[in-house]
Amino acid sequence: MDYCTPDQAELKLGESDTVIEELRMYDAGISFNAVKYHIFNAFYEAVGQYGPGVKPLTYLEVKVPILKNEVDFTHKTLKVHIDE
């Protein structure tokens, strides 16, 4: 079987928008199963509404709120167990 890197696949298959999007997901490490979640499709649609000039979020703008929520959740869970 002939394997190819994402760059080679892009060259072989041309400028298909679908192929390029799939390669971006692969390159970013986003699981292809993510497209099964309705929230992913809603996110994708919301980004598309802003148009091509939308400024992408930085790594910190994504990471900090998510980690803060996880820390808060962990503290609440621990508090419940400590109180018992």
mmCIF file of C-alpha atoms in Angstrom:
data_model
loop_
_atom_site.group_PDB
_atom_site.id
_atom_site.type_symbol
_atom_site.label_atom_id
_atom_site.label_comp_id
_atom_site.label_asym_id
_atom_site.label_seq_id
_atom_site.Cartn_x
_atom_site.Cartn_y
_atom_site.Cartn_z
ATOM 1 C CA MET A 1 0.000 0.000 0.000
ATOM 2 C CA ASP A 2 1.276 3.452 -0.872
ATOM 3 C CA TYR A 3 1.291 5.844 2.103
ATOM 4 C CA CYS A 4 1.644 9.570 1.713
ATOM 5 C CA THR A 5 2.101 12.564 3.962
ATOM 6 C CA PRO A 6 -0.625 15.232 4.171
ATOM 7 C CA ASP A 7 1.452 17.450 1.855
ATOM 8 C CA GLN A 8 1.688 14.704 -0.761
ATOM 9 C CA ALA A 9 -2.028 13.969 -0.466
ATOM 10 C CA GLU A 10 -2.814 17.625 -1.091
ATOM 11 C CA LEU A 11 -0.650 17.600 -4.206
ATOM 12 C CA LYS A 12 -2.197 14.381 -5.510
ATOM 13 C CA LEU A 13 -5.810 15.363 -4.891
ATOM 14 C CA GLY A 14 -5.682 18.998 -5.941
ATOM 15 C CA GLU A 15 -7.325 21.985 -4.341
ATOM 16 C CA SER A 16 -10.459 20.305 -3.050
ATOM 17 C CA ASP A 17 -11.771 22.327 -0.082
ATOM 18 C CA THR A 18 -12.857 19.174 1.702
ATOM 19 C CA VAL A 19 -9.444 17.552 1.405
ATOM 20 C CA ILE A 20 -7.684 20.680 2.628
ATOM 21 C CA GLU A 21 -10.011 20.929 5.654
ATOM 22 C CA GLU A 22 -9.425 17.263 6.486
ATOM 23 C CA LEU A 23 -5.672 17.736 6.257
ATOM 24 C CA ARG A 24 -5.853 20.762 8.564
ATOM 25 C CA MET A 25 -7.751 18.677 11.124
ATOM 26 C CA TYR A 26 -5.192 15.880 10.790
ATOM 27 C CA ASP A 27 -2.275 18.302 11.101
ATOM 28 C CA ALA A 28 -3.800 20.006 14.172
ATOM 29 C CA GLY A 29 -4.402 16.684 15.891
ATOM 30 C CA ILE A 30 -8.194 17.035 15.929
ATOM 31 C CA SER A 31 -9.843 13.642 15.897
ATOM 32 C CA PHE A 32 -11.921 12.968 12.820
ATOM 33 C CA ASN A 33 -14.622 11.756 15.228
ATOM 34 C CA ALA A 34 -15.037 15.379 16.348
ATOM 35 C CA VAL A 35 -17.290 15.997 13.359
ATOM 36 C CA LYS A 36 -19.838 13.606 14.900
ATOM 37 C CA TYR A 37 -20.456 15.994 17.805
ATOM 38 C CA HIS A 38 -23.198 18.546 17.198
ATOM 39 C CA ILE A 39 -21.191 21.167 19.103
ATOM 40 C CA PHE A 40 -18.340 20.864 16.595
ATOM 41 C CA ASN A 41 -20.689 21.533 13.699
ATOM 42 C CA ALA A 42 -22.232 24.478 15.562
ATOM 43 C CA PHE A 43 -18.740 25.854 16.199
ATOM 44 C CA TYR A 44 -17.778 25.380 12.558
ATOM 45 C CA GLU A 45 -20.936 27.177 11.437
ATOM 46 C CA ALA A 46 -20.383 30.046 13.888
ATOM 47 C CA VAL A 47 -16.834 30.611 12.652
ATOM 48 C CA GLY A 48 -18.074 30.621 9.068
ATOM 49 C CA GLN A 49 -20.580 33.389 9.838
ATOM 50 C CA TYR A 50 -17.755 35.788 10.692
ATOM 51 C CA GLY A 51 -16.227 35.405 7.266
ATOM 52 C CA PRO A 52 -12.691 35.019 6.023
ATOM 53 C CA GLY A 53 -11.338 38.018 7.957
ATOM 54 C CA VAL A 54 -12.043 36.628 11.412
ATOM 55 C CA LYS A 55 -9.030 36.676 13.756
ATOM 56 C CA PRO A 56 -8.420 33.193 15.178
ATOM 57 C CA LEU A 57 -8.154 32.714 18.918
ATOM 58 C CA THR A 58 -4.710 32.367 20.396
ATOM 59 C CA TYR A 59 -3.613 29.253 22.244
ATOM 60 C CA LEU A 60 -3.886 31.084 25.583
ATOM 61 C CA GLU A 61 -7.358 32.444 24.792
ATOM 62 C CA VAL A 62 -8.533 28.862 24.377
ATOM 63 C CA LYS A 63 -6.456 27.149 27.058
ATOM 64 C CA VAL A 64 -6.934 29.457 30.066
ATOM 65 C CA PRO A 65 -10.762 29.400 30.320
ATOM 66 C CA ILE A 66 -10.911 25.638 29.764
ATOM 67 C CA LEU A 67 -8.279 24.918 32.404
ATOM 68 C CA LYS A 68 -9.904 27.369 34.837
ATOM 69 C CA ASN A 69 -13.246 25.572 34.448
ATOM 70 C CA GLU A 70 -11.563 22.196 35.017
ATOM 71 C CA VAL A 71 -9.810 23.466 38.158
ATOM 72 C CA ASP A 72 -13.089 24.902 39.501
ATOM 73 C CA PHE A 73 -14.884 21.616 38.782
ATOM 74 C CA THR A 74 -12.128 19.633 40.518
ATOM 75 C CA HIS A 75 -12.279 21.899 43.585
ATOM 76 C CA LYS A 76 -16.066 21.499 43.795
ATOM 77 C CA THR A 77 -15.779 17.725 43.465
ATOM 78 C CA LEU A 78 -13.097 17.569 46.144
ATOM 79 C CA LYS A 79 -15.154 19.771 48.466
ATOM 80 C CA VAL A 80 -18.096 17.364 48.229
ATOM 81 C CA HIS A 81 -15.851 14.427 49.153
ATOM 82 C CA ILE A 82 -14.069 16.321 51.938
ATOM 83 C CA ASP A 83 -17.407 17.350 53.471
ATOM 84 C CA GLU A 84 -18.490 13.696 53.594
#
